[in-house]
Coordinates of C-alpha atoms in Angstrom, one line a residue:
M1478 CA 13.4 -22.8 5.6
N1479 CA 13.4 -25.7 3.0
D1480 CA 10.9 -27.9 4.9
R1481 CA 7.4 -27.6 3.7
P1482 CA 5.4 -25.7 6.3
T1483 CA 2.0 -27.1 7.1
S1484 CA -1.0 -25.9 9.0
A1485 CA -4.0 -27.6 10.7
A1486 CA -6.0 -24.4 10.5
F1487 CA -5.3 -23.7 6.9
P1488 CA -4.8 -27.0 5.2
R1489 CA -5.7 -26.0 1.7
L1490 CA -3.5 -22.9 1.8
F1491 CA -0.5 -24.9 2.9
S1492 CA -1.0 -27.8 0.4
P1493 CA 1.4 -28.2 -2.5
L1494 CA 0.6 -26.9 -6.0
A1495 CA 2.0 -28.0 -9.4
I1496 CA 2.5 -25.2 -11.9
G1497 CA 4.1 -26.2 -15.2
G1498 CA 7.0 -28.6 -14.2
H1499 CA 7.3 -27.0 -10.8
Q1500 CA 6.0 -28.2 -7.4
L1501 CA 5.3 -25.3 -5.0
R1502 CA 5.4 -26.1 -1.3
N1503 CA 2.2 -24.2 -0.7
R1504 CA -0.4 -21.9 -2.4
I1505 CA 0.9 -18.7 -1.0
V1506 CA 2.3 -16.2 -3.5
M1507 CA 4.1 -13.0 -2.8
L1508 CA 2.7 -10.8 -5.5
P1509 CA 5.0 -8.4 -7.4
H1510 CA 5.8 -5.1 -5.7
G1511 CA 8.8 -2.9 -6.3
T1512 CA 11.1 -1.9 -3.4
S1513 CA 12.9 0.9 -5.3
M1514 CA 16.0 -0.3 -3.5
V1515 CA 17.7 -0.1 -6.9
V1516 CA 20.8 1.6 -8.1
R1517 CA 21.4 2.2 -11.8
G1518 CA 18.8 -0.4 -12.8
A1519 CA 20.1 -3.2 -10.5
P1520 CA 18.8 -4.5 -7.2
T1521 CA 20.9 -3.6 -4.1
D1522 CA 22.0 -5.6 -1.1
D1523 CA 19.0 -4.1 0.8
D1524 CA 16.6 -5.3 -1.9
I1525 CA 18.0 -8.8 -1.6
A1526 CA 17.8 -8.6 2.2
Y1527 CA 14.1 -7.7 1.8
Y1528 CA 13.3 -10.7 -0.4
T1529 CA 15.4 -13.1 1.6
R1530 CA 13.7 -12.3 4.9
R1531 CA 10.3 -13.0 3.4
A1532 CA 11.4 -16.1 1.5
A1533 CA 12.7 -17.5 4.8
A1534 CA 9.1 -17.4 6.2
G1535 CA 8.0 -20.1 3.7
P1536 CA 5.9 -18.8 0.7
G1537 CA 5.6 -21.2 -2.2
L1538 CA 6.2 -18.6 -4.9
M1539 CA 7.7 -15.1 -5.0
V1540 CA 7.0 -12.9 -8.0
T1541 CA 9.5 -10.0 -8.1
G1542 CA 8.5 -6.4 -8.7
A1543 CA 8.2 -5.4 -12.3
S1544 CA 11.4 -4.8 -14.2
V1545 CA 11.4 -2.9 -17.5
T1546 CA 12.2 -4.6 -20.7
S1547 CA 13.5 -1.8 -22.9
L1548 CA 15.7 1.3 -22.7
D1549 CA 12.8 3.5 -23.7
S1550 CA 10.8 2.2 -20.7
T1551 CA 13.5 3.3 -18.2
R1552 CA 13.2 6.4 -16.2
R1553 CA 15.8 9.0 -15.5
G1554 CA 16.4 8.0 -11.8
R1555 CA 17.2 4.4 -12.9
K1556 CA 15.0 3.2 -9.9
L1557 CA 13.3 0.5 -12.0
I1558 CA 15.2 -2.8 -12.4
E1559 CA 16.5 -3.2 -15.9
T1560 CA 16.4 -6.9 -16.9
F1561 CA 17.7 -6.0 -20.3
N1562 CA 20.9 -4.5 -18.8
D1563 CA 23.8 -6.9 -18.5
E1564 CA 25.2 -4.9 -15.6
A1565 CA 22.1 -5.8 -13.6
L1566 CA 22.3 -9.5 -14.1
P1567 CA 24.8 -10.4 -11.4
M1568 CA 22.6 -8.9 -8.7
L1569 CA 19.5 -10.5 -10.2
A1570 CA 21.3 -13.8 -10.0
R1571 CA 22.2 -13.2 -6.3
R1572 CA 18.6 -12.4 -5.4
A1573 CA 17.2 -15.5 -7.2
A1574 CA 19.8 -17.7 -5.5
A1575 CA 19.0 -16.2 -2.1
V1576 CA 15.2 -16.8 -2.5
R1577 CA 15.7 -20.4 -3.9
A1578 CA 18.0 -21.3 -1.0
E1579 CA 15.1 -20.6 1.3
G1580 CA 12.9 -23.1 -0.6
A1581 CA 10.7 -20.7 -2.5
A1582 CA 10.3 -20.5 -6.3
I1583 CA 11.0 -17.2 -7.9
V1584 CA 9.5 -15.6 -11.0
G1585 CA 10.5 -12.3 -12.4
Q1586 CA 7.8 -10.0 -13.7
I1587 CA 8.6 -7.9 -16.8
V1588 CA 6.9 -4.8 -18.1
H1589 CA 7.0 -2.1 -20.7
L1590 CA 5.3 0.9 -19.2
G1591 CA 4.0 2.2 -22.6
R1592 CA 2.3 5.6 -22.2
E1593 CA 2.6 5.7 -18.4
S1594 CA 5.4 7.7 -16.9
I1595 CA 4.6 6.5 -13.3
G1596 CA 5.4 10.0 -12.0
M1597 CA 9.1 9.8 -13.2
E1598 CA 10.9 11.8 -15.8
S1599 CA 12.0 9.9 -18.9
D1600 CA 14.8 10.7 -21.4
W1601 CA 12.8 8.9 -24.1
P1602 CA 9.5 9.5 -25.7
L1603 CA 6.6 7.5 -24.3
L1604 CA 5.4 4.7 -26.6
A1605 CA 1.9 3.3 -26.9
P1606 CA -0.4 1.5 -29.4
S1607 CA -2.2 4.8 -30.1
A1608 CA -1.1 8.4 -29.4
L1609 CA -3.5 8.8 -26.5
R1610 CA -2.3 10.7 -23.5
S1611 CA -2.7 9.0 -20.1
P1612 CA -5.0 11.0 -17.9
R1613 CA -2.3 10.7 -15.2
D1614 CA 0.5 12.3 -17.3
L1615 CA 1.3 15.6 -19.0
L1616 CA 2.8 14.2 -22.2
A1617 CA 1.2 12.2 -25.0
P1618 CA 3.0 9.1 -26.3
R1619 CA 4.2 8.4 -29.8
E1620 CA 2.2 5.7 -31.6
M1621 CA 4.3 2.6 -32.2
D1622 CA 5.1 1.5 -35.7
E1623 CA 5.8 -2.0 -36.8
T1624 CA 9.6 -1.6 -36.1
D1625 CA 8.8 -0.5 -32.6
I1626 CA 6.5 -3.4 -32.0
R1627 CA 9.0 -6.0 -33.4
R1628 CA 11.8 -4.5 -31.2
V1629 CA 9.7 -4.5 -28.0
V1630 CA 8.5 -8.1 -28.6
A1631 CA 12.1 -9.1 -29.0
D1632 CA 13.0 -7.2 -25.8
F1633 CA 10.4 -9.2 -23.8
A1634 CA 12.0 -12.4 -25.0
A1635 CA 15.5 -11.2 -24.3
C1636 CA 14.6 -10.3 -20.7
A1637 CA 12.9 -13.7 -20.2
R1638 CA 16.1 -15.3 -21.4
N1639 CA 18.1 -13.2 -19.0
L1640 CA 15.9 -14.2 -16.1
E1641 CA 16.3 -17.9 -17.0
A1642 CA 20.1 -17.4 -17.2
T1643 CA 20.2 -15.8 -13.7
G1644 CA 18.5 -18.7 -12.0
H1645 CA 14.8 -17.7 -12.0
D1646 CA 12.2 -20.3 -12.2
G1647 CA 10.0 -18.3 -14.6
V1648 CA 8.8 -15.0 -16.0
E1649 CA 5.5 -13.2 -15.6
I1650 CA 4.2 -10.9 -18.3
H1651 CA 2.7 -7.8 -16.8
G1652 CA -0.4 -7.4 -18.8
A1653 CA -2.4 -5.6 -16.1
H1654 CA -2.9 -2.1 -14.7
G1655 CA -2.8 -0.2 -18.0
Y1656 CA 0.8 -0.7 -19.0
L1657 CA 1.9 -1.5 -22.6
V1658 CA 0.5 -5.1 -22.9
G1659 CA -2.7 -3.9 -21.3
Q1660 CA -2.8 -0.9 -23.6
F1661 CA -2.8 -3.1 -26.6
L1662 CA -5.5 -5.3 -25.2
S1663 CA -7.8 -2.5 -24.1
P1664 CA -10.3 -0.7 -26.5
A1665 CA -9.8 2.4 -24.3
T1666 CA -6.1 2.7 -25.3
N1667 CA -5.8 0.8 -28.6
H1668 CA -7.5 2.7 -31.5
R1669 CA -5.4 1.1 -34.2
D1670 CA -6.8 -0.3 -37.4
D1671 CA -4.1 -2.7 -38.5
R1672 CA -2.8 -6.1 -37.4
W1673 CA -2.5 -5.0 -33.8
G1674 CA -5.9 -3.3 -33.4
G1675 CA -9.4 -2.8 -34.6
D1676 CA -11.1 -5.8 -33.0
P1677 CA -10.5 -8.0 -30.0
D1678 CA -8.6 -10.6 -31.9
R1679 CA -6.2 -8.1 -33.4
R1680 CA -5.8 -6.3 -30.0
L1681 CA -4.7 -9.6 -28.6
R1682 CA -2.0 -10.1 -31.3
F1683 CA 0.8 -8.1 -29.4
L1684 CA 0.4 -10.3 -26.3
V1685 CA 0.4 -13.5 -28.4
E1686 CA 3.6 -12.4 -30.1
V1687 CA 5.2 -11.8 -26.7
I1688 CA 4.1 -15.2 -25.5
E1689 CA 5.4 -17.0 -28.6
A1690 CA 8.7 -15.1 -28.5
I1691 CA 9.3 -16.0 -24.8
R1692 CA 8.4 -19.7 -25.4
E1693 CA 10.9 -19.8 -28.3
A1694 CA 13.6 -18.1 -26.3
C1695 CA 13.3 -20.2 -23.1
G1696 CA 13.4 -23.8 -22.0
R1697 CA 10.2 -25.9 -21.7
D1698 CA 10.5 -26.0 -17.9
F1699 CA 10.8 -22.2 -17.5
L1700 CA 7.5 -21.0 -16.1
L1701 CA 5.5 -18.4 -18.1
G1702 CA 2.8 -16.5 -16.2
L1703 CA 0.5 -13.6 -17.2
R1704 CA -1.0 -11.0 -15.0
L1705 CA -4.3 -9.4 -16.2
S1706 CA -6.7 -6.8 -14.9
A1707 CA -10.1 -8.7 -15.1
D1708 CA -11.7 -5.2 -15.2
E1709 CA -9.7 -2.1 -15.8
E1710 CA -12.3 0.0 -14.0
I1711 CA -11.9 2.9 -16.6
A1712 CA -14.3 4.3 -19.2
D1713 CA -14.4 2.1 -22.3
G1714 CA -11.7 -0.2 -20.8
L1715 CA -11.6 -4.0 -20.5
E1716 CA -14.4 -5.5 -18.5
L1717 CA -14.8 -9.1 -17.2
P1718 CA -16.5 -10.4 -20.4
D1719 CA -13.6 -9.0 -22.5
T1720 CA -11.0 -10.6 -20.3
R1721 CA -12.8 -13.9 -20.3
R1722 CA -12.6 -14.0 -24.1
I1723 CA -8.9 -13.2 -23.9
V1724 CA -8.1 -16.0 -21.5
E1725 CA -10.3 -18.5 -23.4
A1726 CA -8.4 -17.6 -26.6
L1727 CA -5.0 -17.9 -24.9
A1728 CA -5.8 -21.2 -23.2
A1729 CA -7.0 -22.7 -26.6
R1730 CA -4.0 -21.6 -28.7
H1731 CA -1.2 -19.9 -26.7
P1732 CA -1.4 -21.2 -23.1
V1733 CA 0.6 -19.7 -20.3
D1734 CA 1.4 -21.7 -17.2
Y1735 CA -0.6 -19.6 -14.8
L1736 CA -2.9 -16.5 -14.7
S1737 CA -2.6 -13.9 -12.0
V1738 CA -5.9 -11.9 -11.6
T1739 CA -6.2 -8.3 -10.4
L1740 CA -8.5 -5.3 -10.9
G1741 CA -7.9 -1.7 -11.9
A1742 CA -5.4 0.4 -13.8
R1743 CA -2.6 2.6 -12.6
G1744 CA -3.8 4.9 -9.8
S1745 CA -6.5 2.6 -8.7
Y1746 CA -5.3 -1.0 -8.4
V1747 CA -3.8 -0.8 -4.9
K1748 CA -7.0 -0.9 -3.0
D1749 CA -7.2 0.9 0.3
A1750 CA -9.1 0.1 3.5
T1751 CA -12.3 1.5 2.1
Q1752 CA -12.4 -1.1 -0.7
P1753 CA -13.9 -4.6 -0.4
K1754 CA -11.8 -7.5 0.8
A1755 CA -10.7 -10.1 -1.7
G1756 CA -12.2 -7.9 -4.4
A1757 CA -10.7 -9.9 -7.4
A1758 CA -11.8 -13.3 -6.1
R1759 CA -15.1 -13.5 -8.1
A1760 CA -13.4 -12.5 -11.3
A1761 CA -10.6 -15.0 -10.7
A1762 CA -13.1 -17.7 -10.3
I1763 CA -14.8 -16.9 -13.6
L1764 CA -11.5 -16.7 -15.5
R1765 CA -10.3 -19.9 -13.9
E1766 CA -13.4 -21.7 -15.0
A1767 CA -13.2 -20.2 -18.5
S1768 CA -9.5 -21.0 -19.1
G1769 CA -8.7 -24.0 -17.1
L1770 CA -5.4 -22.3 -16.2
V1771 CA -3.8 -22.3 -12.8
T1772 CA -5.1 -19.1 -11.3
I1773 CA -3.8 -16.8 -8.6
A1774 CA -6.2 -14.3 -7.0
G1775 CA -4.9 -11.3 -5.2
Q1776 CA -6.0 -7.8 -3.8
R1777 CA -7.0 -7.4 -0.2
F1778 CA -6.8 -10.9 1.1
T1779 CA -6.4 -9.6 4.7
S1780 CA -6.1 -12.9 6.6
P1781 CA -5.2 -16.5 6.1
G1782 CA -8.8 -17.5 6.8
L1783 CA -10.0 -15.4 3.9
A1784 CA -7.5 -17.0 1.6
E1785 CA -8.4 -20.5 2.8
A1786 CA -12.1 -19.9 2.1
A1787 CA -11.3 -18.7 -1.5
L1788 CA -9.3 -21.8 -2.1
E1789 CA -12.0 -24.1 -0.6
S1790 CA -14.7 -22.5 -2.8
G1791 CA -12.6 -23.0 -5.9
Q1792 CA -12.2 -19.3 -6.7
A1793 CA -8.5 -19.8 -7.3
D1794 CA -5.6 -22.3 -7.1
A1795 CA -3.3 -19.9 -5.1
I1796 CA -3.7 -16.7 -3.3
G1797 CA -1.4 -13.7 -3.7
F1798 CA -0.4 -11.1 -1.2
A1799 CA 1.8 -8.0 -1.5
R1800 CA 1.2 -5.5 1.3
A1801 CA 0.7 -8.3 3.7
F1802 CA 4.3 -9.3 3.2
V1803 CA 5.4 -5.7 3.6
A1804 CA 3.5 -5.3 6.9
D1805 CA 4.8 -8.6 8.3
A1806 CA 7.8 -10.5 6.8
R1807 CA 6.9 -13.5 8.9
W1808 CA 3.3 -13.7 7.7
V1809 CA 3.6 -17.2 6.3
A1810 CA 5.4 -18.6 9.3
K1811 CA 2.8 -17.3 11.7
A1812 CA 0.0 -18.7 9.6
A1813 CA 1.7 -22.0 9.3
A1814 CA 2.1 -22.1 13.1
D1815 CA -1.7 -21.5 13.4
M1816 CA -1.1 -18.1 15.0
P1817 CA -2.9 -15.7 12.6
E1818 CA -3.6 -13.4 15.5
R1819 CA 0.1 -12.8 15.8
I1820 CA 0.3 -11.4 12.2
R1821 CA 0.9 -7.7 12.1
P1822 CA -2.0 -6.5 9.8
C1823 CA -1.8 -4.4 6.7
I1824 CA -4.5 -1.8 7.4
G1825 CA -4.7 -0.5 3.8
L1826 CA -3.3 3.1 4.4
N1827 CA -1.4 3.2 1.1
Q1828 CA 0.9 5.9 2.6
D1829 CA 4.5 4.8 3.0
C1830 CA 4.3 1.7 0.8
R1831 CA 3.3 3.9 -2.1
A1832 CA 5.4 6.9 -1.5
F1833 CA 8.8 5.4 -2.3
A1834 CA 10.6 8.1 -0.3
P1835 CA 13.3 7.1 -1.2
H1836 CA 12.2 3.4 -1.3
L1837 CA 9.6 1.0 0.1
H1838 CA 8.6 1.6 3.7
C1839 CA 5.5 0.6 5.7
A1840 CA 3.3 2.6 8.0
V1841 CA 2.8 -0.3 10.4
N1842 CA 6.2 -2.0 10.0
P1843 CA 9.3 0.1 10.7
R1844 CA 11.6 -2.7 9.6
A1845 CA 10.3 -2.9 6.0
G1846 CA 13.0 -1.4 3.8
R1847 CA 15.4 -1.5 6.7
E1848 CA 16.1 -5.2 6.9
S1849 CA 19.9 -4.6 6.9
D1850 CA 19.7 -2.1 9.9
P1851 CA 20.2 -3.9 13.2
R1852 CA 18.4 -1.2 15.1
F1853 CA 15.1 -2.5 13.7
D1854 CA 15.7 -6.1 14.6
D1855 CA 13.2 -6.6 17.4
T1856 CA 14.3 -10.2 17.9
A1857 CA 17.7 -9.2 19.3
S1858 CA 17.9 -9.6 23.1
A1859 CA 19.0 -6.7 25.3
S1860 CA 22.4 -7.1 26.9
S1861 CA 21.2 -5.6 30.1
P1862 CA 17.5 -5.9 30.9
K1863 CA 15.9 -2.9 32.5
T1864 CA 12.6 -1.8 34.1
V1865 CA 10.8 0.4 31.6
A1866 CA 7.8 2.7 32.0
V1867 CA 5.9 3.7 28.9
I1868 CA 3.6 6.7 29.3
G1869 CA 0.8 6.7 26.8
G1870 CA -1.1 3.9 25.2
G1871 CA -1.4 5.1 21.6
P1872 CA 0.4 3.3 18.7
A1873 CA 3.8 4.8 19.7
G1874 CA 3.6 3.7 23.3
L1875 CA 2.2 0.3 22.4
E1876 CA 5.0 -0.3 19.9
A1877 CA 7.7 0.9 22.2
A1878 CA 6.4 -1.3 25.0
R1879 CA 6.1 -4.3 22.7
T1880 CA 9.6 -4.0 21.3
A1881 CA 11.2 -3.4 24.7
A1882 CA 9.4 -6.4 26.2
A1883 CA 10.3 -8.6 23.2
R1884 CA 14.0 -7.7 23.8
G1885 CA 13.7 -8.9 27.4
H1886 CA 13.0 -5.7 29.4
R1887 CA 10.4 -5.5 32.1
V1888 CA 7.7 -3.1 30.9
T1889 CA 4.7 -1.3 32.4
L1890 CA 2.5 0.7 30.1
Y1891 CA 0.5 3.6 31.7
E1892 CA -2.6 5.1 30.0
A1893 CA -4.6 8.0 31.4
S1894 CA -7.9 7.0 29.7
D1895 CA -9.9 3.8 30.0
G1896 CA -8.7 2.3 26.7
L1897 CA -5.7 1.9 24.4
G1898 CA -5.2 3.4 20.9
G1899 CA -5.1 7.2 21.5
Q1900 CA -6.1 9.4 18.7
F1901 CA -5.6 6.6 16.2
L1902 CA -9.0 5.3 17.2
Y1903 CA -10.5 8.6 15.9
A1904 CA -8.8 7.9 12.6
A1905 CA -10.4 4.5 12.6
S1906 CA -13.8 6.2 13.1
I1907 CA -13.6 7.9 9.7
P1908 CA -16.1 6.3 7.3
G1909 CA -14.7 3.2 5.6
R1910 CA -11.5 3.2 7.7
G1911 CA -12.6 1.1 10.7
E1912 CA -10.0 -1.5 9.6
L1913 CA -7.3 0.8 11.1
S1914 CA -8.3 -0.4 14.6
R1915 CA -6.9 -3.8 13.7
L1916 CA -3.4 -2.4 14.4
V1917 CA -4.4 -1.3 17.9
D1918 CA -6.0 -4.7 18.5
H1919 CA -2.8 -6.4 17.3
L1920 CA -0.5 -4.3 19.5
R1921 CA -2.7 -4.8 22.5
D1922 CA -2.8 -8.5 22.0
E1923 CA 1.0 -8.6 21.6
A1924 CA 1.4 -6.7 24.8
V1925 CA -0.7 -9.3 26.6
Q1926 CA 1.3 -12.1 25.0
L1927 CA 4.6 -10.6 26.2
G1928 CA 3.4 -10.1 29.7
I1929 CA 3.4 -6.3 29.7
S1930 CA 1.7 -4.8 32.7
I1931 CA -1.0 -2.4 31.4
R1932 CA -2.4 0.2 33.8
L1933 CA -5.4 2.0 32.4
Q1934 CA -6.9 5.2 34.0
H1935 CA -3.5 5.8 35.5
R1936 CA -2.2 9.3 34.8
V1937 CA 1.5 9.9 35.1
D1938 CA 2.8 13.4 35.3
S1939 CA 6.1 12.7 37.1
L1940 CA 8.2 9.8 38.6
D1941 CA 6.1 10.0 41.7
D1942 CA 3.0 8.7 39.8
L1943 CA 4.7 5.5 38.7
A1944 CA 3.4 2.3 40.3
E1945 CA 7.0 1.1 40.7
P1946 CA 10.5 2.6 40.1
A1947 CA 11.8 2.5 36.5
D1948 CA 15.2 2.7 34.9
V1949 CA 13.8 4.2 31.7
V1950 CA 10.8 6.3 30.9
I1951 CA 9.4 6.6 27.4
L1952 CA 7.0 9.5 26.9
A1953 CA 4.4 8.8 24.2
T1954 CA 1.7 11.2 25.4
G1955 CA 0.5 12.2 21.9
A1956 CA -1.2 15.3 20.8
E1957 CA -4.4 17.2 21.0
P1958 CA -6.3 19.6 18.7
H1959 CA -5.6 23.3 18.8
P1960 CA -8.7 25.1 20.2
L1961 CA -10.9 27.1 17.9
P1962 CA -9.8 30.7 17.4
A1963 CA -11.8 32.8 19.8
H1964 CA -13.4 34.8 17.1
L1965 CA -14.9 31.6 15.6
D1966 CA -16.3 30.3 18.8
S1967 CA -20.1 30.5 18.1
R1968 CA -23.1 28.2 18.1
T1969 CA -22.3 27.5 14.4
A1970 CA -18.5 26.6 14.6
I1971 CA -17.0 23.5 16.1
G1972 CA -13.6 21.7 15.9
W1973 CA -12.9 18.8 13.7
L1974 CA -12.3 16.3 16.5
D1975 CA -15.8 16.9 17.8
I1976 CA -17.2 15.1 14.8
L1977 CA -14.8 12.1 15.1
R1978 CA -15.3 11.9 18.9
D1979 CA -19.0 12.5 19.2
G1980 CA -20.3 11.6 15.7
A1981 CA -21.9 13.8 13.1
P1982 CA -25.0 15.6 14.2
A1983 CA -28.2 15.3 12.3
P1984 CA -28.7 18.0 9.7
G1985 CA -30.4 21.2 10.8
G1986 CA -31.8 24.2 9.1
S1987 CA -30.9 24.1 5.4
G1988 CA -28.7 21.1 6.0
H1989 CA -25.6 22.8 4.6
A1990 CA -22.2 22.5 6.3
L1991 CA -18.8 24.1 5.6
V1992 CA -15.7 22.1 6.4
Q1993 CA -12.7 24.3 6.5
D1994 CA -9.3 22.7 5.9
D1995 CA -6.1 24.2 7.2
G1996 CA -4.2 23.4 3.9
T1997 CA -2.8 20.1 5.0
G1998 CA -5.3 18.1 2.9
F1999 CA -5.3 15.0 5.0
W2000 CA -7.8 12.5 6.3
W2001 CA -8.5 14.5 9.5
T2002 CA -10.4 17.0 7.3
Y2003 CA -11.8 14.9 4.5
G2004 CA -12.8 12.1 6.8
V2005 CA -14.9 14.6 8.7
A2006 CA -16.5 15.8 5.5
N2007 CA -17.2 12.2 4.6
A2008 CA -18.9 11.6 8.0
L2009 CA -21.0 14.7 7.7
A2010 CA -22.1 13.8 4.1
D2011 CA -23.0 10.3 5.3
A2012 CA -25.1 11.9 8.0
G2013 CA -27.1 13.8 5.3
W2014 CA -25.4 17.2 5.3
R2015 CA -24.7 19.0 2.0
I2016 CA -21.0 19.8 2.3
T2017 CA -18.7 22.6 1.0
V2018 CA -15.0 21.9 1.6
A2019 CA -12.9 25.0 1.6
T2020 CA -9.1 24.9 1.7
P2021 CA -6.3 27.5 1.4
A2022 CA -4.4 24.9 -0.7
S2023 CA -4.4 24.9 -4.4
A2024 CA -5.4 21.2 -4.6
I2025 CA -8.0 19.0 -2.9
A2026 CA -6.8 16.4 -0.4
A2027 CA -3.2 16.6 -1.6
A2028 CA -1.8 14.6 1.3
I2029 CA -4.1 11.6 0.7
P2030 CA -2.4 8.8 -1.4
A2031 CA -3.6 8.7 -5.0
E2032 CA -5.1 5.3 -4.7
S2033 CA -7.3 6.5 -1.8
L2034 CA -8.0 9.9 -3.2
M2035 CA -10.2 9.0 -6.1
P2036 CA -12.5 6.6 -4.1
L2037 CA -12.9 9.4 -1.5
L2038 CA -13.8 12.0 -4.1
V2039 CA -16.2 9.6 -5.7
R2040 CA -17.9 9.1 -2.4
L2041 CA -18.1 12.8 -1.7
G2042 CA -19.0 13.8 -5.2
G2043 CA -21.9 11.3 -5.1
Q2044 CA -23.2 13.2 -2.2
D2045 CA -23.0 16.5 -4.0
T2046 CA -20.1 17.9 -2.1
Q2047 CA -18.6 21.1 -3.4
F2048 CA -15.0 22.2 -3.2
R2049 CA -13.4 25.6 -3.0
T2050 CA -9.6 25.9 -3.2
L2051 CA -7.4 28.9 -2.3
T2052 CA -10.1 29.9 0.2
T2053 CA -9.7 30.7 3.9
L2054 CA -12.3 31.3 6.6
L2055 CA -12.5 34.8 8.1
D2056 CA -15.4 34.7 10.4
V2057 CA -18.5 32.8 11.4
R2058 CA -21.9 34.3 12.3
D2059 CA -25.1 32.5 13.0
G2060 CA -26.2 30.9 9.7
E2061 CA -23.2 32.0 7.6
A2062 CA -19.5 31.9 7.1
Q2063 CA -17.3 34.7 5.7
L2064 CA -14.7 33.4 3.3
A2065 CA -11.8 35.0 1.4
D2066 CA -9.9 34.1 -1.7
I2067 CA -6.3 34.1 -0.7
T2068 CA -5.0 35.3 -4.1
S2069 CA -7.3 38.2 -4.7
G2070 CA -8.6 39.0 -1.2
A2071 CA -12.1 39.0 -2.5
E2072 CA -14.6 38.1 0.2
S2073 CA -17.8 36.1 0.0
V2074 CA -20.5 34.8 2.3
L2075 CA -21.7 31.1 2.4
A2076 CA -24.9 30.3 4.1
C2077 CA -24.5 27.3 6.3
D2078 CA -25.8 25.8 9.5
L2079 CA -22.6 24.2 10.7
V2080 CA -19.0 25.1 10.3
V2081 CA -16.3 22.5 11.1
V2082 CA -12.8 23.9 11.4
Q2083 CA -9.6 21.9 11.0
T2084 CA -7.4 23.5 13.7
G2085 CA -4.5 21.1 13.5
R2086 CA -2.8 19.4 16.5
R2087 CA -0.3 20.4 19.2
S2088 CA 1.9 18.1 21.3
I2089 CA 1.1 17.0 24.8
D2090 CA 4.5 17.0 26.5
L2091 CA 5.7 16.6 30.1
D2092 CA 8.5 18.6 31.7
G2093 CA 11.6 16.5 31.6
D2094 CA 12.6 17.8 35.1
R2095 CA 9.8 15.7 36.5
F2096 CA 11.7 12.6 35.4
A2097 CA 15.2 13.6 36.6
G2098 CA 17.3 10.7 37.5
V2099 CA 16.1 8.2 34.9
R2100 CA 16.8 7.8 31.2
L2101 CA 14.1 9.6 29.3
H2102 CA 12.9 9.2 25.7
R2103 CA 10.2 11.1 23.8
I2104 CA 8.5 9.5 20.8
G2105 CA 5.6 10.1 18.4
D2106 CA 3.2 13.1 18.5
C2107 CA 4.5 14.4 21.8
V2108 CA 7.7 15.4 19.9
A2109 CA 5.7 16.8 17.0
P2110 CA 2.3 15.8 15.6
R2111 CA 3.0 13.6 12.6
R2112 CA 2.0 10.3 11.0
L2113 CA 1.6 6.8 12.3
S2114 CA 4.8 5.7 10.5
N2115 CA 6.8 8.4 12.4
A2116 CA 5.4 7.2 15.7
L2117 CA 6.3 3.5 15.1
F2118 CA 9.7 4.4 13.7
E2119 CA 10.7 6.4 16.8
A2120 CA 9.2 3.7 19.1
R2121 CA 11.3 1.0 17.6
L2122 CA 14.5 3.2 17.8
A2123 CA 13.8 4.1 21.4
A2124 CA 13.3 0.5 22.4
A2125 CA 16.4 -0.6 20.5
D2126 CA 18.5 2.0 22.4
L2127 CA 17.7 0.7 25.8

């Protein structure tokens, strides 16, 4: 896609942009995000397929996920790209060539992780400006001496030179999110009192030396960008006035070609659905004005319209997206065609895209990370069109119906209730997570676009209940909560779904409620606690697990705990519920067996879910598939994965 895409609806977003000596075809930037489709420090064919598919949609610039600059910043699994490693260079060159062939510019981001282990084992001691342990890691780093500093600066330059030699258009220094460059810049992590620390100018010295070394090593037309956290959002860390001074100093004496603005440090920079949209836009505007540099703003730009507005108001020169590209590889093409409603939305779950199990996946896009697998290509036409009945209108049923119809099958979707979405709508009722309903809206609109016949309030228990004969039946009947144990059934105890379905009741009596988890530690429990706290209850959360909310992604966990903690929520781990009587709950410590009584006026119990299945004999004579929670209650990503596979198998 070498022609420059244009858009009547988003003219500024699709206008060209000059950076350094390069002319970008538009102002859309794919921000760096690792795929972990890496073997022995080199990108794989699957990684290249991921980038190529997104480049073909028409972004102006793609910044690759961070690659490490030095051997002592590698991790034992070798899942980070090693730009310093000669053996990785041929694949880096192949990826750059593939992206450029589609008309996009490509910049490689480079990083030294410093004191951050990023959850991986290292064979090398961690390095940092000061020997301060990261709160996210067990081991403290070694304070870098002058020899370490000189070597790492040279490593940055050598990696930039390797990127230039492999056909990249530029390099981006990762100075954000609390990694090594950011650790030198930040008063929270740099406690030195030498040439590289002690005051803001000396804390800036390491970055300046990296910039100068790269400029000396590379040609004049080779782009040099810098990513900075405008506010680290940590105690004693960099705040916007500090970052403003940094960019003013750089622009005056050591200018880079562009500035990419973000917020946060490791563990908090990937903002979830509870966080504001376009959260870094204001900071980007301030840094742009202060520095005069070409500025890219990112973080939770959830639509082309939001990006267009930021450009029109002068907050940035370009807008960056990461998870939007994961959720829909064709994001740019759909925006250019003035069809933003056809874009599959990122809904900010931070689940699969942050788990890297074993590499990048997406809760809403089963094809992400599987670009080379033909089973997930929903553009392939069926060789023999069939009549398909999909039973159940939750995400699994909607995705199966959509994919089957897109491949040319004639599809009817049956839903017993009066609306689509299933239990996923209850997930969207959790405080701060209303954005989840955007996925249901998208899938419903796609069904309408594809001419799928949707029959609401039409219950199907057998073939006799179908409105017309079908060649294939796909069961997507979902799951339902287990009932409360009989001995807990009292005026005080209710099930978790009651709160999400009916809303939190007004506090009564002392206003104290117990929320009992089943040990899964997921949103079904902690969202209920959040809803009750918002309604004014004082909450105790009890769980038999040894950790709080262990199944909630790290970037979502801390904002959740801050919200609950701000409402004086108490937590009791390794605790199970024995009995409920009027006005009190009997609890037990699962390690010692010691029992205790908690006075409370409401007990909400997480009972888990059970599948709603139908007897296969009722569908004898047709091909039958089961998908999603009716197979076993699991996550959204499992439902959409199975839906795509079932539709591909027709």
